[in-house]
Every structure is written in C-alpha cells, then in structure tokens.
PDB file of C-alpha atoms in Angstrom:
ATOM      1  CA  MET N   1      28.638   1.652  -5.270  1.00 56.00           C
ATOM      2  CA  ASN N   2      28.044   5.404  -5.191  1.00 61.00           C
ATOM      3  CA  ILE N   3      28.249   7.530  -8.303  1.00 65.00           C
ATOM      4  CA  SER N   4      28.490  11.288  -8.715  1.00 64.00           C
ATOM      5  CA  LEU N   5      26.873  12.651 -11.844  1.00 79.00           C
ATOM      6  CA  LYS N   6      27.152  16.097 -13.377  1.00 84.00           C
ATOM      7  CA  ARG N   7      25.466  17.122 -16.603  1.00 87.00           C
ATOM      8  CA  PRO N   8      28.066  17.474 -19.412  1.00 87.00           C
ATOM      9  CA  ALA N   9      28.513  21.092 -20.472  1.00 86.00           C
ATOM     10  CA  ASP N  10      28.196  20.242 -24.177  1.00 87.00           C
ATOM     11  CA  LEU N  11      24.719  18.726 -23.882  1.00 92.00           C
ATOM     12  CA  PRO N  12      21.702  20.831 -24.858  1.00 90.00           C
ATOM     13  CA  ASP N  13      19.042  21.334 -22.232  1.00 92.00           C
ATOM     14  CA  PHE N  14      15.415  22.389 -22.610  1.00 92.00           C
ATOM     15  CA  ASP N  15      13.007  24.304 -20.381  1.00 91.00           C
ATOM     16  CA  ALA N  16       9.991  22.325 -21.622  1.00 91.00           C
ATOM     17  CA  PRO N  17      11.080  19.190 -23.505  1.00 93.00           C
ATOM     18  CA  PRO N  18       8.343  16.975 -25.014  1.00 95.00           C
ATOM     19  CA  LEU N  19       9.408  14.020 -22.872  1.00 95.00           C
ATOM     20  CA  ASP N  20       6.694  11.524 -22.036  1.00 94.00           C
ATOM     21  CA  GLU N  21       8.794   8.669 -20.608  1.00 96.00           C
ATOM     22  CA  VAL N  22      12.412   7.714 -19.878  1.00 97.00           C
ATOM     23  CA  VAL N  23      13.542   4.126 -19.316  1.00 98.00           C
ATOM     24  CA  LEU N  24      16.797   2.831 -17.853  1.00 98.00           C
ATOM     25  CA  GLY N  25      17.179  -0.931 -17.790  1.00 98.00           C
ATOM     26  CA  VAL N  26      19.537  -3.860 -17.467  1.00 98.00           C
ATOM     27  CA  GLN N  27      19.164  -7.540 -18.234  1.00 98.00           C
ATOM     28  CA  PHE N  28      21.299  -9.975 -16.259  1.00 98.00           C
ATOM     29  CA  ASP N  29      21.783 -13.690 -15.757  1.00 97.00           C
ATOM     30  CA  SER N  30      18.810 -15.034 -13.809  1.00 96.00           C
ATOM     31  CA  LEU N  31      19.238 -14.818 -10.045  1.00 96.00           C
ATOM     32  CA  VAL N  32      20.270 -18.155  -8.577  1.00 96.00           C
ATOM     33  CA  GLY N  33      18.084 -19.106  -5.632  1.00 96.00           C
ATOM     34  CA  TYR N  34      15.224 -16.777  -6.502  1.00 96.00           C
ATOM     35  CA  GLN N  35      11.693 -18.168  -6.473  1.00 94.00           C
ATOM     36  CA  GLN N  36       8.550 -16.167  -7.028  1.00 93.00           C
ATOM     37  CA  ILE N  37       7.495 -16.732  -3.429  1.00 95.00           C
ATOM     38  CA  LYS N  38      10.398 -14.400  -2.547  1.00 96.00           C
ATOM     39  CA  CYS N  39       9.005 -11.460  -4.551  1.00 95.00           C
ATOM     40  CA  GLY N  40       7.931  -9.759  -1.325  1.00 96.00           C
ATOM     41  CA  GLU N  41      11.555  -9.733  -0.177  1.00 98.00           C
ATOM     42  CA  VAL N  42      12.528  -7.857  -3.345  1.00 98.00           C
ATOM     43  CA  TRP N  43       9.678  -5.380  -2.905  1.00 98.00           C
ATOM     44  CA  ALA N  44      10.829  -4.792   0.668  1.00 98.00           C
ATOM     45  CA  LEU N  45      14.086  -3.371  -0.727  1.00 98.00           C
ATOM     46  CA  TYR N  46      12.151  -0.529  -2.360  1.00 98.00           C
ATOM     47  CA  ARG N  47       8.793  -0.334  -0.602  1.00 98.00           C
ATOM     48  CA  ASP N  48       9.491   2.911   1.286  1.00 97.00           C
ATOM     49  CA  ARG N  49       9.727   4.809  -1.994  1.00 97.00           C
ATOM     50  CA  TYR N  50       7.524   2.531  -4.120  1.00 98.00           C
ATOM     51  CA  PRO N  51       4.569   1.475  -1.954  1.00 98.00           C
ATOM     52  CA  ARG N  52       2.312   0.304  -4.810  1.00 98.00           C
ATOM     53  CA  VAL N  53       2.715  -2.999  -6.666  1.00 97.00           C
ATOM     54  CA  GLU N  54       1.265  -4.433  -9.883  1.00 97.00           C
ATOM     55  CA  GLU N  55       1.828  -7.767 -11.640  1.00 96.00           C
ATOM     56  CA  ARG N  56       2.607  -7.969 -15.366  1.00 96.00           C
ATOM     57  CA  SER N  57       3.594 -10.622 -17.885  1.00 95.00           C
ATOM     58  CA  PRO N  58       7.364 -11.273 -18.032  1.00 94.00           C
ATOM     59  CA  LEU N  59       9.602  -9.760 -20.692  1.00 95.00           C
ATOM     60  CA  PRO N  60      11.392 -12.399 -22.805  1.00 93.00           C
ATOM     61  CA  PRO N  61      15.201 -12.274 -23.089  1.00 93.00           C
ATOM     62  CA  SER N  62      16.505  -9.800 -25.658  1.00 93.00           C
ATOM     63  CA  PHE N  63      20.015  -9.506 -27.106  1.00 94.00           C
ATOM     64  CA  GLU N  64      21.593  -7.291 -29.757  1.00 95.00           C
ATOM     65  CA  ILE N  65      23.512  -9.585 -32.135  1.00 92.00           C
ATOM     66  CA  PHE N  66      25.987  -8.284 -34.729  1.00 89.00           C
ATOM     67  CA  GLY N  67      27.663  -9.715 -37.797  1.00 79.00           C
ATOM     68  CA  GLY N  68      24.788  -9.701 -40.272  1.00 62.00           C
ATOM     69  CA  HIS N  69      22.090 -11.009 -37.946  1.00 53.00           C
ATOM     70  CA  ALA N  70      18.943  -9.154 -36.946  1.00 51.00           C
ATOM     71  CA  PRO N  71      18.550  -8.159 -33.293  1.00 51.00           C
ATOM     72  CA  ILE N  72      17.051 -10.893 -31.147  1.00 51.00           C
ATOM     73  CA  ASN N  73      13.849  -9.592 -29.622  1.00 50.00           C
ATOM     74  CA  SER N  74      10.557 -10.653 -28.157  1.00 40.00           C
ATOM     75  CA  MET N  75       9.287 -11.869 -31.536  1.00 40.00           C
ATOM     76  CA  ASN N  76      11.902 -14.558 -32.043  1.00 41.00           C
ATOM     77  CA  GLN N  77      13.437 -15.152 -28.617  1.00 43.00           C
ATOM     78  CA  LEU N  78      10.691 -17.121 -26.872  1.00 41.00           C
ATOM     79  CA  ASN N  79      12.501 -20.400 -27.426  1.00 44.00           C
ATOM     80  CA  LEU N  80      15.324 -19.283 -25.096  1.00 48.00           C
ATOM     81  CA  ILE N  81      13.041 -19.213 -22.053  1.00 48.00           C
ATOM     82  CA  ASP N  82      13.736 -22.305 -19.976  1.00 56.00           C
ATOM     83  CA  GLY N  83      11.898 -23.343 -16.825  1.00 58.00           C
ATOM     84  CA  PRO N  84       8.900 -21.710 -15.147  1.00 63.00           C
ATOM     85  CA  LEU N  85       7.841 -18.207 -16.128  1.00 69.00           C
ATOM     86  CA  HIS N  86       7.989 -15.635 -13.337  1.00 82.00           C
ATOM     87  CA  ASP N  87       5.776 -12.579 -13.273  1.00 91.00           C
ATOM     88  CA  ARG N  88       7.188  -9.134 -13.809  1.00 96.00           C
ATOM     89  CA  PHE N  89       6.417  -6.809 -10.903  1.00 97.00           C
ATOM     90  CA  TRP N  90       5.938  -3.085 -11.060  1.00 98.00           C
ATOM     91  CA  PHE N  91       6.790  -1.190  -7.878  1.00 98.00           C
ATOM     92  CA  LEU N  92       5.343   2.334  -8.180  1.00 98.00           C
ATOM     93  CA  ASP N  93       5.654   5.578  -6.259  1.00 96.00           C
ATOM     94  CA  PRO N  94       2.412   7.150  -4.947  1.00 95.00           C
ATOM     95  CA  ALA N  95       1.979   9.349  -8.041  1.00 93.00           C
ATOM     96  CA  GLY N  96       2.752   6.531 -10.464  1.00 95.00           C
ATOM     97  CA  SER N  97       5.324   8.678 -12.272  1.00 95.00           C
ATOM     98  CA  GLN N  98       8.349   6.614 -11.249  1.00 96.00           C
ATOM     99  CA  LEU N  99       8.431   2.854 -11.039  1.00 97.00           C
ATOM    100  CA  ILE N 100      10.739  -0.149 -10.958  1.00 98.00           C
ATOM    101  CA  GLN N 101      10.124  -3.201 -13.108  1.00 98.00           C
ATOM    102  CA  PHE N 102      11.568  -6.397 -11.634  1.00 98.00           C
ATOM    103  CA  GLN N 103      11.782  -9.995 -12.820  1.00 97.00           C
ATOM    104  CA  PRO N 104      14.534 -12.540 -12.107  1.00 96.00           C
ATOM    105  CA  ASP N 105      16.660 -11.336 -15.051  1.00 97.00           C
ATOM    106  CA  ARG N 106      15.649  -7.667 -15.340  1.00 98.00           C
ATOM    107  CA  LEU N 107      15.532  -4.433 -13.396  1.00 98.00           C
ATOM    108  CA  LEU N 108      14.228  -1.308 -15.097  1.00 98.00           C
ATOM    109  CA  HIS N 109      13.498   2.178 -13.822  1.00 98.00           C
ATOM    110  CA  ASN N 110      10.855   4.277 -15.583  1.00 98.00           C
ATOM    111  CA  TRP N 111       9.882   7.905 -15.289  1.00 97.00           C
ATOM    112  CA  ARG N 112       6.505   8.740 -16.821  1.00 96.00           C
ATOM    113  CA  ASN N 113       4.881  12.090 -17.488  1.00 93.00           C
ATOM    114  CA  VAL N 114       1.874  11.635 -15.213  1.00 91.00           C
ATOM    115  CA  GLU N 115      -0.354  14.703 -14.877  1.00 83.00           C
ATOM    116  CA  GLY N 116       0.089  16.391 -11.530  1.00 72.00           C
ATOM    117  CA  SER N 117       3.264  14.491 -10.605  1.00 74.00           C
ATOM    118  CA  GLY N 118       5.753  17.287 -11.251  1.00 73.00           C
ATOM    119  CA  ILE N 119       8.468  17.817 -13.830  1.00 82.00           C
ATOM    120  CA  TYR N 120      11.019  15.355 -15.183  1.00 87.00           C
ATOM    121  CA  PRO N 121      13.703  14.915 -12.472  1.00 88.00           C
ATOM    122  CA  HIS N 122      16.522  14.875 -15.099  1.00 91.00           C
ATOM    123  CA  PHE N 123      18.856  12.027 -15.919  1.00 95.00           C
ATOM    124  CA  GLU N 124      21.347  12.712 -13.140  1.00 95.00           C
ATOM    125  CA  ALA N 125      18.784  12.211 -10.363  1.00 94.00           C
ATOM    126  CA  MET N 126      17.137   9.286 -12.120  1.00 96.00           C
ATOM    127  CA  ALA N 127      20.441   7.495 -12.798  1.00 96.00           C
ATOM    128  CA  THR N 128      21.634   8.027  -9.225  1.00 96.00           C
ATOM    129  CA  ALA N 129      18.430   6.444  -7.909  1.00 96.00           C
ATOM    130  CA  TYR N 130      18.693   3.580 -10.389  1.00 97.00           C
ATOM    131  CA  ASN N 131      22.310   2.883  -9.446  1.00 97.00           C
ATOM    132  CA  ASN N 132      21.241   2.622  -5.804  1.00 97.00           C
ATOM    133  CA  GLU N 133      18.373   0.301  -6.757  1.00 98.00           C
ATOM    134  CA  LEU N 134      20.719  -1.985  -8.679  1.00 98.00           C
ATOM    135  CA  SER N 135      23.136  -2.022  -5.750  1.00 97.00           C
ATOM    136  CA  LEU N 136      20.337  -3.047  -3.371  1.00 98.00           C
ATOM    137  CA  LEU N 137      19.317  -5.865  -5.706  1.00 98.00           C
ATOM    138  CA  GLU N 138      22.912  -7.031  -6.050  1.00 98.00           C
ATOM    139  CA  GLU N 139      23.282  -7.105  -2.268  1.00 98.00           C
ATOM    140  CA  TYR N 140      20.078  -9.142  -2.023  1.00 98.00           C
ATOM    141  CA  ALA N 141      21.297 -11.534  -4.762  1.00 98.00           C
ATOM    142  CA  GLY N 142      24.463 -12.121  -2.748  1.00 97.00           C
ATOM    143  CA  LYS N 143      22.353 -13.195   0.213  1.00 97.00           C
ATOM    144  CA  LEU N 144      20.429 -15.718  -1.915  1.00 97.00           C
ATOM    145  CA  GLU N 145      23.665 -17.269  -3.185  1.00 96.00           C
ATOM    146  CA  LYS N 146      27.254 -16.118  -3.493  1.00 95.00           C
ATOM    147  CA  GLN N 147      26.672 -14.091  -6.661  1.00 96.00           C
ATOM    148  CA  ALA N 148      26.774 -10.650  -8.211  1.00 97.00           C
ATOM    149  CA  LEU N 149      24.561  -9.267 -10.956  1.00 98.00           C
ATOM    150  CA  VAL N 150      26.027 -10.447 -14.266  1.00 98.00           C
ATOM    151  CA  VAL N 151      24.773  -7.810 -16.680  1.00 98.00           C
ATOM    152  CA  ASN N 152      24.480  -8.978 -20.288  1.00 98.00           C
ATOM    153  CA  GLN N 153      22.409  -6.180 -21.867  1.00 98.00           C
ATOM    154  CA  CYS N 154      21.565  -2.540 -21.172  1.00 98.00           C
ATOM    155  CA  GLU N 155      18.944  -0.203 -22.547  1.00 98.00           C
ATOM    156  CA  ILE N 156      18.068   3.465 -22.339  1.00 98.00           C
ATOM    157  CA  SER N 157      15.071   5.039 -24.041  1.00 98.00           C
ATOM    158  CA  TYR N 158      13.722   8.586 -24.357  1.00 98.00           C
ATOM    159  CA  ILE N 159      10.081   8.645 -25.467  1.00 97.00           C
ATOM    160  CA  ASN N 160       8.712  11.990 -26.672  1.00 96.00           C
ATOM    161  CA  LYS N 161       5.209  13.158 -27.562  1.00 95.00           C
ATOM    162  CA  ILE N 162       5.208  16.359 -29.575  1.00 95.00           C
ATOM    163  CA  ALA N 163       1.904  18.221 -29.293  1.00 92.00           C
ATOM    164  CA  ILE N 164       0.591  19.783 -32.502  1.00 92.00           C
ATOM    165  CA  GLU N 165      -1.146  23.014 -31.576  1.00 90.00           C
ATOM    166  CA  SER N 166      -1.937  24.549 -34.979  1.00 90.00           C
ATOM    167  CA  ASP N 167      -2.395  23.613 -38.624  1.00 88.00           C
ATOM    168  CA  ALA N 168       1.065  24.998 -39.396  1.00 87.00           C
ATOM    169  CA  GLU N 169       2.601  22.580 -36.909  1.00 90.00           C
ATOM    170  CA  ARG N 170       1.157  19.562 -38.735  1.00 88.00           C
ATOM    171  CA  ALA N 171       4.016  19.846 -41.246  1.00 86.00           C
ATOM    172  CA  LEU N 172       6.646  17.225 -40.468  1.00 86.00           C
ATOM    173  CA  ALA N 173       9.445  19.545 -41.579  1.00 88.00           C
ATOM    174  CA  LYS N 174       8.378  21.980 -38.880  1.00 91.00           C
ATOM    175  CA  TRP N 175       9.816  19.613 -36.273  1.00 93.00           C
ATOM    176  CA  PHE N 176      12.329  17.280 -37.948  1.00 92.00           C
ATOM    177  CA  THR N 177      15.399  18.037 -40.063  1.00 88.00           C
ATOM    178  CA  LEU N 178      15.073  14.629 -41.731  1.00 73.00           C
ATOM    179  CA  TRP N 179      12.497  16.266 -44.001  1.00 63.00           C
ATOM    180  CA  ALA N 180      13.292  19.545 -45.730  1.00 56.00           C
ATOM    181  CA  GLY N 181       9.756  19.923 -47.023  1.00 54.00           C
ATOM    182  CA  SER N 182       7.939  18.748 -50.136  1.00 55.00           C
ATOM    183  CA  THR N 183       5.028  19.586 -52.382  1.00 52.00           C
ATOM    184  CA  ALA N 184       2.700  17.520 -50.208  1.00 57.00           C
ATOM    185  CA  GLU N 185       2.736  16.607 -46.542  1.00 63.00           C
ATOM    186  CA  PRO N 186       2.302  12.931 -45.615  1.00 62.00           C
ATOM    187  CA  GLU N 187      -1.095  12.006 -44.251  1.00 65.00           C
ATOM    188  CA  SER N 188       0.518   9.842 -41.584  1.00 71.00           C
ATOM    189  CA  VAL N 189       4.055   8.988 -40.497  1.00 74.00           C
ATOM    190  CA  GLY N 190       5.681   5.730 -39.442  1.00 84.00           C
ATOM    191  CA  ILE N 191       9.461   5.625 -39.776  1.00 87.00           C
ATOM    192  CA  SER N 192      12.122   3.507 -38.077  1.00 92.00           C
ATOM    193  CA  LEU N 193      15.884   3.973 -38.328  1.00 93.00           C
ATOM    194  CA  ARG N 194      18.621   1.799 -36.868  1.00 95.00           C
ATOM    195  CA  TYR N 195      22.297   2.626 -36.294  1.00 94.00           C
ATOM    196  CA  VAL N 196      25.159   0.411 -35.090  1.00 95.00           C
ATOM    197  CA  LEU N 197      27.353   1.973 -32.400  1.00 95.00           C
ATOM    198  CA  THR N 198      31.007   0.949 -32.150  1.00 94.00           C
ATOM    199  CA  ARG N 199      33.771   1.218 -29.580  1.00 92.00           C
ATOM    200  CA  ASP N 200      37.080   3.003 -30.258  1.00 91.00           C
ATOM    201  CA  ASN N 201      38.519  -0.200 -31.738  1.00 93.00           C
ATOM    202  CA  GLY N 202      35.637  -0.429 -34.226  1.00 92.00           C
ATOM    203  CA  SER N 203      33.831  -3.339 -32.574  1.00 93.00           C
ATOM    204  CA  PRO N 204      30.019  -3.014 -32.412  1.00 95.00           C
ATOM    205  CA  TYR N 205      28.420  -3.029 -28.977  1.00 95.00           C
ATOM    206  CA  ALA N 206      24.974  -1.424 -29.293  1.00 97.00           C
ATOM    207  CA  ARG N 207      22.273  -0.170 -31.609  1.00 97.00           C
ATOM    208  CA  MET N 208      20.462   3.143 -31.641  1.00 97.00           C
ATOM    209  CA  PHE N 209      16.820   2.928 -32.677  1.00 97.00           C
ATOM    210  CA  ILE N 210      14.837   5.968 -33.826  1.00 96.00           C
ATOM    211  CA  ASP N 211      11.089   5.597 -34.275  1.00 95.00           C
ATOM    212  CA  CYS N 212       8.908   8.451 -35.448  1.00 93.00           C
ATOM    213  CA  GLY N 213       5.152   8.255 -35.962  1.00 90.00           C
ATOM    214  CA  SER N 214       2.021  10.353 -36.053  1.00 88.00           C
ATOM    215  CA  GLY N 215      -0.913   9.733 -33.756  1.00 88.00           C
ATOM    216  CA  VAL N 216      -3.150  11.261 -31.110  1.00 87.00           C
ATOM    217  CA  ASP N 217      -2.787  11.739 -27.384  1.00 83.00           C
ATOM    218  CA  THR N 218      -5.167  10.509 -24.699  1.00 80.00           C
ATOM    219  CA  LYS N 219      -7.436  13.505 -25.346  1.00 80.00           C
ATOM    220  CA  GLY N 220      -7.600  12.890 -29.089  1.00 84.00           C
ATOM    221  CA  ARG N 221      -5.241  15.719 -30.046  1.00 85.00           C
ATOM    222  CA  PRO N 222      -2.765  15.149 -32.909  1.00 90.00           C
ATOM    223  CA  THR N 223       0.831  14.409 -31.950  1.00 92.00           C
ATOM    224  CA  PHE N 224       4.132  13.243 -33.351  1.00 93.00           C
ATOM    225  CA  GLY N 225       5.836  10.500 -31.368  1.00 94.00           C
ATOM    226  CA  LEU N 226       9.635  10.277 -31.309  1.00 96.00           C
ATOM    227  CA  THR N 227      11.439   7.497 -29.474  1.00 97.00           C
ATOM    228  CA  ILE N 228      15.232   7.196 -29.376  1.00 98.00           C
ATOM    229  CA  SER N 229      16.629   4.047 -27.730  1.00 98.00           C
ATOM    230  CA  ILE N 230      20.051   2.476 -27.316  1.00 98.00           C
ATOM    231  CA  ARG N 231      20.378  -1.222 -26.497  1.00 98.00           C
ATOM    232  CA  GLY N 232      23.525  -3.321 -26.243  1.00 98.00           C
ATOM    233  CA  THR N 233      26.277  -4.856 -24.149  1.00 97.00           C
ATOM    234  CA  PRO N 234      28.275  -3.040 -21.458  1.00 97.00           C
ATOM    235  CA  LEU N 235      32.063  -3.189 -21.627  1.00 96.00           C
ATOM    236  CA  GLU N 236      32.071  -5.463 -18.565  1.00 97.00           C
ATOM    237  CA  PRO N 237      29.177  -7.438 -16.998  1.00 98.00           C
ATOM    238  CA  THR N 238      29.027  -5.249 -13.892  1.00 98.00           C
ATOM    239  CA  VAL N 239      26.669  -2.649 -12.459  1.00 97.00           C
ATOM    240  CA  ALA N 240      29.403  -0.006 -12.726  1.00 96.00           C
ATOM    241  CA  SER N 241      29.916  -0.743 -16.422  1.00 97.00           C
ATOM    242  CA  ALA N 242      26.156  -0.750 -16.979  1.00 97.00           C
ATOM    243  CA  MET N 243      25.934   2.743 -15.486  1.00 97.00           C
ATOM    244  CA  ASP N 244      28.748   3.888 -17.791  1.00 96.00           C
ATOM    245  CA  PHE N 245      26.665   2.529 -20.685  1.00 97.00           C
ATOM    246  CA  MET N 246      23.678   4.595 -19.486  1.00 96.00           C
ATOM    247  CA  ILE N 247      25.734   7.769 -19.143  1.00 96.00           C
ATOM    248  CA  CYS N 248      27.230   7.444 -22.632  1.00 95.00           C
ATOM    249  CA  GLY N 249      23.885   6.376 -24.083  1.00 97.00           C
ATOM    250  CA  ARG N 250      22.123   9.399 -22.625  1.00 97.00           C
ATOM    251  CA  SER N 251      24.660  11.750 -24.222  1.00 95.00           C
ATOM    252  CA  ALA N 252      24.305  10.043 -27.603  1.00 96.00           C
ATOM    253  CA  ILE N 253      20.495  10.207 -27.444  1.00 97.00           C
ATOM    254  CA  VAL N 254      20.320  13.869 -26.435  1.00 96.00           C
ATOM    255  CA  LYS N 255      22.791  14.877 -29.146  1.00 95.00           C
ATOM    256  CA  LYS N 256      20.870  12.885 -31.760  1.00 96.00           C
ATOM    257  CA  PHE N 257      17.625  14.495 -30.586  1.00 96.00           C
ATOM    258  CA  ARG N 258      19.096  17.947 -31.146  1.00 95.00           C
ATOM    259  CA  GLU N 259      20.518  16.893 -34.519  1.00 95.00           C
ATOM    260  CA  ILE N 260      17.234  15.612 -35.984  1.00 94.00           C
ATOM    261  CA  THR N 261      14.919  18.339 -34.633  1.00 95.00           C
ATOM    262  CA  THR N 262      14.574  21.838 -36.038  1.00 95.00           C
ATOM    263  CA  PRO N 263      15.431  25.316 -34.729  1.00 95.00           C
ATOM    264  CA  TYR N 264      11.672  25.970 -34.566  1.00 95.00           C
ATOM    265  CA  ALA N 265      11.262  22.980 -32.252  1.00 96.00           C
ATOM    266  CA  HIS N 266      14.256  24.034 -30.162  1.00 96.00           C
ATOM    267  CA  GLU N 267      12.793  27.506 -29.653  1.00 96.00           C
ATOM    268  CA  LYS N 268       9.399  26.020 -28.841  1.00 95.00           C
ATOM    269  CA  TRP N 269      10.926  23.808 -26.139  1.00 95.00           C
ATOM    270  CA  GLY N 270      13.249  26.499 -24.761  1.00 95.00           C
ATOM    271  CA  ILE N 271      16.679  25.168 -25.716  1.00 92.00           C
ATOM    272  CA  LYS N 272      19.701  26.069 -23.608  1.00 86.00           C
ATOM    273  CA  ASN N 273      23.402  25.352 -24.186  1.00 69.00           C
ATOM    274  CA  VAL N 274      22.961  25.493 -27.970  1.00 61.00           C
TER     275      VAL N 274
END
C-alpha cells in the first residue's frame, strides 16, 4: 500500500527542534509460521538500506486498557508471554541514525540524533519509509502462512533533549508553560502526565504520555528531557489504519509540544507556521 503524505498547514515547524529520537511502532498478533531460524529472511527484506544487525532482548506485550484499569506494560505483562522467547533484532543503517526493530509481534522504526548523520528527515519521509517496511513484512507473513498483519497496538514517540546553555536557561519556566515561575526553582525535575484520547463518539482509544525531567547529556552538560508519546489501538487492525493512527498521533504530539513550551523556546528553535 502506497501513501502520500503532506505536512498539515496548521502544524508548527521548527528550524532547529530539540529532537533526539522519534519512534513509530506497531504491535501485532505473532506471525504464524515464524521461527527464529528465519530471522535472516526478515533481515533480507531490509538489508540494502539497513546492513548492520544487533540482537536485543524481546519487548513484552503491551496494551492500553481503559475503564478504570492502569495501562498494561512491561512491569505487569510478563505473564502473557507464552512459548519460547524470540530475540528482538535491530537492523541499522550505516550511520546508525535510522533502524528497524523486529520481533515476531513488533516492528518499530526509529530515527536517532546521531552526530554526523544529518538532520531529522521529518515525519513525512519517515512514515513513508515505515509504511513500506510494514508492507514488506506483511507480504513476507503471507508467504509463511495465509495471513496479514493483525495490528493490535500502535505507538508514536517524540523524544527531546533541551540543551541548557546559560544560568538563565536553568529556569524551568523559561522553557515550559506548565510553570509560570515561583520564588524558588526546583533543584531537579521529574514529572509525568497522562491523558486519555477519545474518538468522535467519546470512546477511548489511546493515551498521551508526557514525561519531563532534568539531567545531563553524554558530555555532562545540563539538559531538560521532554518525551511525548501516544499509544493505543487503531480503528481497524490493518496497516492502513495503523498509519492513520501515526498521522493523527503526530499532529496531536506536535500541537501539544507547541502548547506546553514557551515563546522563548519557540524563538530559540526557530518556529515557523505560528
């Protein structure tokens, strides 16, 4: 399935956003007929673009549950894993800035801000590539058995690292509208917010997670971290519906990012389409 993406005119854009990583991912019913000995066949689908491979521990199943229950995540979902554990494979491009994560019930596409690898390719290019990667996997799944990818969860995350370059920029209110200022600045920050997203009929389908914390970068310089994620169920269990989830999720995340960051931050990052 081909998709044609164009950036919505109402979305803000930035010349130099503080993006450190973007993740697009789907979880689906485990592929029937897949065994780990076939992992090379999956890599062959992507090897031209992603010639490097690494092995990682598998991600446990994760579902957003509504109706008064907490989200099911890796801390309480281990009992749902049945049968042998399969490794998770990373297929990486030469620079290591873009990679695919594959296991029998997951396919994720990451962009990472790796020094010397160039600028963020923007959502449109990343989502187009990811849609093609999902389509290749679905075609392969159909050769294993007569099956399509049955998508049961989607996720999209924007991970930001905001560099603090002066004492004045250590003030939280300099960057975030959630704090209007106070008589004393916090020594450290660790805040998590969670929102339920609903469809037009009022039924919940996803959660937005906002995590903000203070820390240091790899060179020991002070930073603020800001991650905005959306995880939930697509309208239908198909690749096309999953991509619709990503497109809508991206718009919601970018608008929330603009909403909770300050005019000072916007000017610093070179906002466009205010």
